[in-house]
XYZ file of C-alpha atoms in Angstrom:
504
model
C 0.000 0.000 0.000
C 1.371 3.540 -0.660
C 0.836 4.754 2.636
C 2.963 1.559 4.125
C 5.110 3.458 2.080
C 4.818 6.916 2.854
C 5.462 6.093 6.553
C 8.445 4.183 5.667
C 10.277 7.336 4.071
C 8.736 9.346 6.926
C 10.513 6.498 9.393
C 13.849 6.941 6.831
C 13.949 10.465 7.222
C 13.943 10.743 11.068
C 16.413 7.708 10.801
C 19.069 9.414 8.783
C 18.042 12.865 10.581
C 16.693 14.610 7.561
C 13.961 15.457 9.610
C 12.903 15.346 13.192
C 10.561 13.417 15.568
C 8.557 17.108 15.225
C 8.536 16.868 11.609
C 6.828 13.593 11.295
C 3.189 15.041 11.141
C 4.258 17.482 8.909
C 6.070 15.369 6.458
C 3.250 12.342 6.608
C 0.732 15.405 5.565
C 3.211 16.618 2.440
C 3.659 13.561 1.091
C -0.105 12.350 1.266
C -0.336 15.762 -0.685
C 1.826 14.668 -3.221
C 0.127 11.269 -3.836
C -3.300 12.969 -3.516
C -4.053 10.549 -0.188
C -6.478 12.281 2.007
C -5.032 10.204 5.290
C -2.039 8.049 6.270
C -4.815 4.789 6.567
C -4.914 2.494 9.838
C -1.423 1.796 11.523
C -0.579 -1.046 14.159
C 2.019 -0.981 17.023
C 3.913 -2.834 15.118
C 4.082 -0.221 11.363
C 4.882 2.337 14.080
C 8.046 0.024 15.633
C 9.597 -1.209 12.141
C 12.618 -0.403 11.547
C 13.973 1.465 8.394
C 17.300 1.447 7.088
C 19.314 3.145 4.127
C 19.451 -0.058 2.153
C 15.517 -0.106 2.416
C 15.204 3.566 0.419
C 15.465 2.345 -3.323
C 12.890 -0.224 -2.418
C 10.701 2.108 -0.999
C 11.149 4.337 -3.505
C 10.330 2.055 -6.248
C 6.923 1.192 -4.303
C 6.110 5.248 -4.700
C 7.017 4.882 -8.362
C 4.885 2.171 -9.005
C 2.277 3.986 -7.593
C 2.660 7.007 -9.233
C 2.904 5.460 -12.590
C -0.349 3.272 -11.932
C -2.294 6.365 -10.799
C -1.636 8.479 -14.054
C 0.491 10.887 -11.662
C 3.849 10.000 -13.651
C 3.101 10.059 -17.169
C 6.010 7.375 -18.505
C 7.565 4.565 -16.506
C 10.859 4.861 -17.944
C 13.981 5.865 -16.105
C 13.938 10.231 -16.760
C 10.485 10.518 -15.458
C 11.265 7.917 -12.323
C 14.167 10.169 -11.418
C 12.405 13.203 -12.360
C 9.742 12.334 -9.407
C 11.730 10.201 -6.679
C 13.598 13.427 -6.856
C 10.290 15.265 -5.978
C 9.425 13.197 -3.339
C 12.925 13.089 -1.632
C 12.259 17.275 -1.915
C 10.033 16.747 0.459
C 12.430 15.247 2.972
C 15.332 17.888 2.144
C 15.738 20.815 5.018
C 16.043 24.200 3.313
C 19.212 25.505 1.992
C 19.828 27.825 5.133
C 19.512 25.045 7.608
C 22.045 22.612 6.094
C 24.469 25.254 5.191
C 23.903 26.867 9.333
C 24.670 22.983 10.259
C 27.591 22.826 7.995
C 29.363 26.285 9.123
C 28.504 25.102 12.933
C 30.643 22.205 12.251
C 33.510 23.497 10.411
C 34.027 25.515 13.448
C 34.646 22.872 15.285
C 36.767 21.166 12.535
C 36.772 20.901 7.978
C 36.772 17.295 8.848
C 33.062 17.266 10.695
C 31.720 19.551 8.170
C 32.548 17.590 5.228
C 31.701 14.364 6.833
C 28.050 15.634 7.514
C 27.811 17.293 4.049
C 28.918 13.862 2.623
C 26.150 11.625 4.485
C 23.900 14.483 3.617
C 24.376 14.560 0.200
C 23.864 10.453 0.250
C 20.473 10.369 2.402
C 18.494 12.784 0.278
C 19.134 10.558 -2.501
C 21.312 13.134 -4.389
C 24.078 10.633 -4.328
C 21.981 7.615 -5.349
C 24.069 4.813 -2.956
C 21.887 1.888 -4.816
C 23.393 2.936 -8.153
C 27.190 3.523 -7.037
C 27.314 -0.040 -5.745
C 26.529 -0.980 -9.133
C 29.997 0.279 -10.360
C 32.565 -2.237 -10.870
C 36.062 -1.683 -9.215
C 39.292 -3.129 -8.971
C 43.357 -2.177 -9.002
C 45.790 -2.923 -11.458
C 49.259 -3.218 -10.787
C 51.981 -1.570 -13.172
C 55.302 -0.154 -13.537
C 53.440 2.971 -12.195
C 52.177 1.735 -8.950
C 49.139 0.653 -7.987
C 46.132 1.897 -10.693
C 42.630 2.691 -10.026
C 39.703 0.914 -12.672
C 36.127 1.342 -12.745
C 33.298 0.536 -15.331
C 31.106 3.325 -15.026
C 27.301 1.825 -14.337
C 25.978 4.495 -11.738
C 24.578 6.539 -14.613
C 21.903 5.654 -15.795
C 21.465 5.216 -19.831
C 18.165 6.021 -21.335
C 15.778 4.495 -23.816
C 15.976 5.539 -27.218
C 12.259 6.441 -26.597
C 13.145 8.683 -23.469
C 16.271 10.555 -25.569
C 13.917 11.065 -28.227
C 11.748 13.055 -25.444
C 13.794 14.831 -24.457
C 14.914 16.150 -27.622
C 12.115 17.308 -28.412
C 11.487 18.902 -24.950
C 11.110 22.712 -25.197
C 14.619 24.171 -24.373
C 15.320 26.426 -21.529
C 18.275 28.577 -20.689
C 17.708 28.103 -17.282
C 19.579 26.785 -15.259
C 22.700 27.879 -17.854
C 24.129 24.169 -17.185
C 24.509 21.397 -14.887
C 26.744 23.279 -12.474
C 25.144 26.822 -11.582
C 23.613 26.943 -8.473
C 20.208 27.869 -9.636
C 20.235 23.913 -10.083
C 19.614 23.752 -6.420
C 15.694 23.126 -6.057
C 15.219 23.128 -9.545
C 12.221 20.749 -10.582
C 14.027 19.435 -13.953
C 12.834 18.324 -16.876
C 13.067 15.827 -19.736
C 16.507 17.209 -20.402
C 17.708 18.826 -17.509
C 17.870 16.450 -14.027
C 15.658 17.506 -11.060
C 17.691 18.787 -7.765
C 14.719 19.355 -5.072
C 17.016 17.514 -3.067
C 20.031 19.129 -4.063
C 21.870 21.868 -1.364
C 25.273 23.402 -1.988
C 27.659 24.932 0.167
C 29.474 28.539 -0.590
C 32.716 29.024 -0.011
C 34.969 32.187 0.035
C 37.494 31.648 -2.274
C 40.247 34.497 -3.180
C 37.780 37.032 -1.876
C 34.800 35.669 -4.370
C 31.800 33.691 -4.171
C 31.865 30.004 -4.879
C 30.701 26.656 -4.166
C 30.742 23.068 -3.280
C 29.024 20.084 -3.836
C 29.214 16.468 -4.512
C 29.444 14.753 -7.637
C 25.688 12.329 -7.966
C 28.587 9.870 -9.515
C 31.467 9.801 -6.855
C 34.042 8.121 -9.072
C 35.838 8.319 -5.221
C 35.360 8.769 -2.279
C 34.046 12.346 -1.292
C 33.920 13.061 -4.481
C 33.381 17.226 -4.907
C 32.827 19.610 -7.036
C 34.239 23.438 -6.607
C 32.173 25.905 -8.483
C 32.307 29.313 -9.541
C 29.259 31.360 -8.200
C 28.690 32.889 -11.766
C 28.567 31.257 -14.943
C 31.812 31.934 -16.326
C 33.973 29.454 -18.945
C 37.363 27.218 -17.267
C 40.727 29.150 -17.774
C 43.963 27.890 -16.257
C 45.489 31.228 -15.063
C 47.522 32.744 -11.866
C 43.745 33.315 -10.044
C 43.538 29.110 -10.690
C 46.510 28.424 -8.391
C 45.462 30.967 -5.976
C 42.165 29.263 -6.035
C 43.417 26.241 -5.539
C 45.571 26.798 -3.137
C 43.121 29.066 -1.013
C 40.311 26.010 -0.986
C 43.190 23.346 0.540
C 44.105 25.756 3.197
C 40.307 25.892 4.192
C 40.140 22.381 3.780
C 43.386 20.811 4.138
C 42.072 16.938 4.218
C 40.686 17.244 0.632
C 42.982 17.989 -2.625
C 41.330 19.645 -4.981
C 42.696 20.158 -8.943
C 41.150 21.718 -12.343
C 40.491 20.198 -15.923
C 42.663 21.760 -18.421
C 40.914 24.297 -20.333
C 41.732 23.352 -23.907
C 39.120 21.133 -25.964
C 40.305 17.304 -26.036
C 42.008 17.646 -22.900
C 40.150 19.463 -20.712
C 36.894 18.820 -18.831
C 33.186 17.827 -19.956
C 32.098 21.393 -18.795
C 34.421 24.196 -20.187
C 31.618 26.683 -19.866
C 31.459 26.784 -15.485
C 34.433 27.591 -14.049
C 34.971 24.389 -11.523
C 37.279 22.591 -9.575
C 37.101 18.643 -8.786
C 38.319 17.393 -5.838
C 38.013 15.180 -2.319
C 39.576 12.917 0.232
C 41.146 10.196 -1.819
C 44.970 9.018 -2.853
C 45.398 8.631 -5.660
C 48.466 6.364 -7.411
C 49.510 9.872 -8.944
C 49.831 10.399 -5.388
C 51.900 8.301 -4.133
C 54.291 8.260 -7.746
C 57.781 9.313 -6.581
C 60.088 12.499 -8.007
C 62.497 10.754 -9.940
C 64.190 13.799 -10.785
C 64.876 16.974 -8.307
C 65.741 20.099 -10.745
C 65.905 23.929 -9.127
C 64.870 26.773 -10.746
C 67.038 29.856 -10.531
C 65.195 32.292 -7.746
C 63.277 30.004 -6.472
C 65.482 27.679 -4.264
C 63.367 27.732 -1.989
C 60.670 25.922 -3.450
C 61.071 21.853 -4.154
C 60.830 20.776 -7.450
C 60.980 17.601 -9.152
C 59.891 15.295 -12.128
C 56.954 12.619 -10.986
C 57.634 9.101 -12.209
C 54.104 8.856 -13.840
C 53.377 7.808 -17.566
C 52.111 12.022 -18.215
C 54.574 14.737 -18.072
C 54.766 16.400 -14.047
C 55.551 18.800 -12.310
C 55.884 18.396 -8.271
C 56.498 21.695 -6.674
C 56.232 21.999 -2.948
C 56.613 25.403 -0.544
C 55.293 26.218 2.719
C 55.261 29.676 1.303
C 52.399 29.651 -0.949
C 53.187 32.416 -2.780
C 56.018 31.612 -3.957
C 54.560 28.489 -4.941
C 52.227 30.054 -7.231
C 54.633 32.517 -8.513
C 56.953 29.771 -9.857
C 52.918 28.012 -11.145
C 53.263 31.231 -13.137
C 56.441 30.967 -14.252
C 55.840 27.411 -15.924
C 52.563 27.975 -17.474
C 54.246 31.149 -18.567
C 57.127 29.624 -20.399
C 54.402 25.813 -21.358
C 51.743 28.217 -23.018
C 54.440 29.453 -25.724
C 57.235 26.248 -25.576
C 57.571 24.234 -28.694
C 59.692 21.501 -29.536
C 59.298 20.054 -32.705
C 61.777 16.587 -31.794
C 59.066 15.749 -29.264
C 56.301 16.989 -31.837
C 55.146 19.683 -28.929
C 53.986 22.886 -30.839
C 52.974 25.928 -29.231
C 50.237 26.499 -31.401
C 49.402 25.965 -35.201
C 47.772 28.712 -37.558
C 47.313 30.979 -34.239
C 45.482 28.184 -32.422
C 47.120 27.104 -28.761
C 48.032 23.739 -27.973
C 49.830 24.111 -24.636
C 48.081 24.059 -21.191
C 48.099 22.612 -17.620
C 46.431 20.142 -15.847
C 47.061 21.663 -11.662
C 46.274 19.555 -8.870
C 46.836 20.942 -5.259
C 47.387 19.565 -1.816
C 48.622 20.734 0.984
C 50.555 17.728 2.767
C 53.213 17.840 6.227
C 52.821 21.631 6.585
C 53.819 22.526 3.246
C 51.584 23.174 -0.223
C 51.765 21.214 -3.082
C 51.135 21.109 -6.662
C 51.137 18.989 -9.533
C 51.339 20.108 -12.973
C 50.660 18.029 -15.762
C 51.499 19.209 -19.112
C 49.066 18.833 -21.841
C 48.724 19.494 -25.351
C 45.538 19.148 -27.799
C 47.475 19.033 -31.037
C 45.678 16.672 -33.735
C 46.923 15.249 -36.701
C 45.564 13.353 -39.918
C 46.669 10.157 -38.230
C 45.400 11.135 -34.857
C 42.411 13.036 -35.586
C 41.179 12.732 -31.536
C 44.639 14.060 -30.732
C 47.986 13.149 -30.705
C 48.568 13.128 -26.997
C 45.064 11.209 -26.512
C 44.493 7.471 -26.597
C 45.844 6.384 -29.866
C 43.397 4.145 -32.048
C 44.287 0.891 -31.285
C 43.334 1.257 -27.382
C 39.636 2.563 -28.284
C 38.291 -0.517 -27.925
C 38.913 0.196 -24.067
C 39.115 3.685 -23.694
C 38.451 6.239 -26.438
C 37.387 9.081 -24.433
C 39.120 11.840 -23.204
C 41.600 11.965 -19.985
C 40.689 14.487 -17.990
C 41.631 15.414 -14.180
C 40.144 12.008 -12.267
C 42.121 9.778 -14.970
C 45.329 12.033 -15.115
C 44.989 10.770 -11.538
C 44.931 7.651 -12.557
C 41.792 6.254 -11.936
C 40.205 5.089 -15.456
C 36.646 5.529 -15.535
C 35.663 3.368 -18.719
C 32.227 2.710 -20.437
C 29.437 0.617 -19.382
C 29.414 -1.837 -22.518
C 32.546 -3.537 -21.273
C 30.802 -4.682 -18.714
C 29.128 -7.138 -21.105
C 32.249 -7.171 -23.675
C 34.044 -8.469 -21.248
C 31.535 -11.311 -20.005
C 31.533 -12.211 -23.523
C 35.038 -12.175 -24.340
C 35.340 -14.327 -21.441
C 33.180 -17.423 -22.626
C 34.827 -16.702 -25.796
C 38.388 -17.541 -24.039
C 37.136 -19.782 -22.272
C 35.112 -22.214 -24.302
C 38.098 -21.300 -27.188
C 35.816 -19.312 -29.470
C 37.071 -17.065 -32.449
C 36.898 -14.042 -31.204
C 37.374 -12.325 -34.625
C 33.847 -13.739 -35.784
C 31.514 -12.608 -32.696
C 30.418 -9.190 -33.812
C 30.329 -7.693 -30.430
C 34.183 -8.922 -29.808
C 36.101 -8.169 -33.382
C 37.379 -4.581 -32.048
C 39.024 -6.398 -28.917
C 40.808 -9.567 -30.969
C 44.659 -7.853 -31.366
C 44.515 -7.211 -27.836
C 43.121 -10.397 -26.565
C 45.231 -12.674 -29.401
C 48.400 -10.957 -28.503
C 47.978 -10.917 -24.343
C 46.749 -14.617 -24.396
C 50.281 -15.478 -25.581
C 51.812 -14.594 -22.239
C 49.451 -17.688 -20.648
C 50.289 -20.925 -20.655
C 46.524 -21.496 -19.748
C 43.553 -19.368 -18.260
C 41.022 -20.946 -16.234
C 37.065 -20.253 -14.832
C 39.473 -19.623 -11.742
C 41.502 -16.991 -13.248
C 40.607 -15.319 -16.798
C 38.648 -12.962 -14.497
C 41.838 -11.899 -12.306
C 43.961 -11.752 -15.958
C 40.865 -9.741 -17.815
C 41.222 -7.245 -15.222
C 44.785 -6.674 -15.125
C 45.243 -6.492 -19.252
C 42.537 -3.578 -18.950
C 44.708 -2.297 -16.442
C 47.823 -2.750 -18.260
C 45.948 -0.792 -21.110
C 44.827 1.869 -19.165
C 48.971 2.620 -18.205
C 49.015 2.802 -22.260
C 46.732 5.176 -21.987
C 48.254 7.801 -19.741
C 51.379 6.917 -22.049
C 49.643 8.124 -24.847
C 48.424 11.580 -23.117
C 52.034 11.915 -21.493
C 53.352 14.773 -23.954
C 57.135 13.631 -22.805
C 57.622 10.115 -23.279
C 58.997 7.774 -21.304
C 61.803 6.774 -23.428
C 65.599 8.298 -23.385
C 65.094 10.584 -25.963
C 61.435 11.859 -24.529
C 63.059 12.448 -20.719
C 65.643 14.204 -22.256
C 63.411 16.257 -24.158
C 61.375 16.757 -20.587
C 64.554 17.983 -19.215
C 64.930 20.810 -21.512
C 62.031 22.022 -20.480
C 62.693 22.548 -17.209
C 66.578 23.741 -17.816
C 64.687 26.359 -19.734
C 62.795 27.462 -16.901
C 66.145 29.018 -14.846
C 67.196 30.820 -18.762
């Protein structure tokens, strides 16, 4: 029955303290409102004594759905309009902005730490970070010559119906909010193609004396997974202000790193319109990469500097003075933005259009700040259309999209169909199938014919274990690929003169 339901989510909400024991009246009456109920029907001792956990929301939930859909109150029973109105309904269980950001200030008093942890839980119990769907995501690590990678197959996000993307399509467009990230999203009812956020709060921020934001990622690739947001709707530029920004946010929250996409096409972010940071409390194997090579630049002696060992091209500089951390940020984004060397094919720009830019990623580690700067370059050619410092061809069949920030990381974040690609190509390998002639498999034969070879025989007990560490293995080519300095003699050397060329 829906109203079993109704005072279930009620019974969730005091739970997870969304609301309190003096809410319950109130929140019974809004959500019999919603489902056009004129009372909450009879309840026993027992209804009244049941427990509710979060594992029992999605179920719940679903029962509301059902309902709604069988009523005539939600139009289609496809996947947009069930998010589109779970999203309403957890509204109804969301304190107002001013509450949760009073509660969140309260705590940072007392420590970042506490604030963040609340805003985190939060985020998760209004159903804003869907937990059901992030357990869906398949994870594992990869060892390589790099460390210790990070691999997921995306399945959190949802993918739509043909029918539903056809919809929504042909939904009337709206300029408001501007885009996913502008805090006018927060409250926002949504539509066909723009995701509802009654359940959505964010938190400001002062950051180098200007408004801005934070919020969770609905995906959490990681864990805390945040977003750092400009409060106006202004495009991504990698600038002296970034590492200032940067910088500034880590001091205020010194548990959390926090870095930006580059702001060129093909190497920079999915949003290049909203200024925005990514960041959270997670190591990454970038991380925990060594220097391999300490190099000083002239007037800043000061400041530590070193080559990481990592398959991209960076920078580790590290200060306790954070200006004069940023000032030598300057210095080599300064010198990157107009540095060409055609041995290493690394142009400047081509017929006045800029190649060079920075991927920055701060932290602020044993009393001292830190960043790392990964050069990138979004020069294409005839033979690498997608870019030349981009996953070459033959590794599409894993990963064809672009690296941004989260993989420069090295965490690979690859698409849902390999989930059943790889189920496939592992009957295939098992049961000793041509892979060349299943239709679904043909793109990854070179890969699977030539890492076979290095097996004397995979088993039911172990083709899973070797699947997983080839993708990893491929993932390392990856970051090869987007690494602008190779790894080789001649590419280190080439790295080198790079940063001789910063004491000229």
């Amino acid at each position: 029955m829906i109203q079993d339901a109704v005072r279930k989510l009620t019974e969730y909400g005091i739970v997870t303290g969304l609301i309190t024991e003096a809410d319950r009246i109130y929140t019974t009456n809004r959500l019999l409102e919603l489902f056009d109920l004129d009372e909450p029907g009879e309840t026993g001792e027992q209804d009244n004594q049941a427990e509710v956990t979060t594992e029992d929301l999605e179920g719940i939930l679903a029962e509301m759905l059902d309902y709604a859909h069988e009523s005539g109150m939600m139009p289609e029973d496809d996947i947009v309009h069930r998010d589109l109105f779970d999203t309403k309904i957890m509204g109804i269980l969301t304190p107002r902005p001013s509450e949760v950001i009073s509660t969140f200030h309260a705590l940072y008093e007392k420590s970042p730490r506490q604030a963040t942890d609340f805003y985190y839980k939060f985020s998760q119990d209004t159903d804003y970070i869907r937990r059901y769907r992030i357990a869906k995501d398949m994870k594992w690590t990869a060892e390589t010559e790099y460390g210790r990678l990070d691999i997921t197959i995306n399945l959190s996000k949802p993918e739509k119906d043909p029918k539903a993307i056809a919809a929504a399509r042909q939904a009337k467009q709206s300029g408001y909010p501007k885009c996913l990230l502008c805090r006018e999203n927060v409250g926002y009812r949504g539509r066909l193609n723009h995701p509802a956020r009654q359940n959505h709060r964010v938190m400001p921020v002062i950051i180098q004396d200007s408004d801005w934001n934070m919020q969770y990622s609905p995906y959490v690739y990681y864990n805390e997974h945040c977003i750092v947001f400009n409060g106006e709707h202004v495009p991504m530029k990698i600038e002296h202000g970034t590492f200032c920004k940067l910088l500034d946010f880590v001091e205020q929250f010194p548990h959390y790193f926090v870095g930006s996409n580059a702001d060129l096409p093909i190497v920079g972010g999915s949003i290049l319109s909203h200024d925005h940071f990514q960041g959270g409390h997670y190591e990454f194997a970038m991380d925990r990469a060594p220097v391999e090579r300490i190099f000083r630049v002239n007037g800043f002696e000061d400041v530590e500097a070193g080559i990481v060992k990592w398959p991209m091209s960076v920078i580790r500089l590290r200060c306790a003075d954070r200006n004069k951390l940023t000032e030598l940020s300057d210095l080599i984004l300064e010198r990157w933005r107009g540095y060409s060397d055609p041995s290493a094919f690394i142009y400047a720009e081509t017929d006045g259009e800029p190649h060079n830019t920075i991927t920055p990623i701060a932290h602020y580690k044993d009393g001292k700040f830190q960043l790392d700067l990964v050069l990138r370059n979004n020069i294409t050619t005839k033979e690498h259309p997608l870019g030349v410092f981009h996953p070459h061809a033959t590794l599409h069949h894993i990963k064809k999209e672009n690296i941004g920030l989260i993989e420069v990381l090295g965490l690979a974040i690859l698409p849902s169909r390999l989930k059943t690609e790889m189920e496939l190509l592992k009957d295939a390998i098992l049961q000793g199938k041509d892979i060349r002639s299943i239709e679904e498999l043909e793109k990854h034969a070179d890969w699977a014919e030539q890492f076979l070879k290095g097996y004397e025989q995979v088993t039911k007990e172990t083709v899973d274990e070797i699947l997983q560490k080839e993708i990893g293995l491929v993932f390392s080519q990856v970051l090869e690929d987007a690494g602008v300095f190779k790894r080789d003699k001649a590419g280190m050397a080439a790295f080198e003169r790079f940063t001789d060329s910063l004491s000229e």
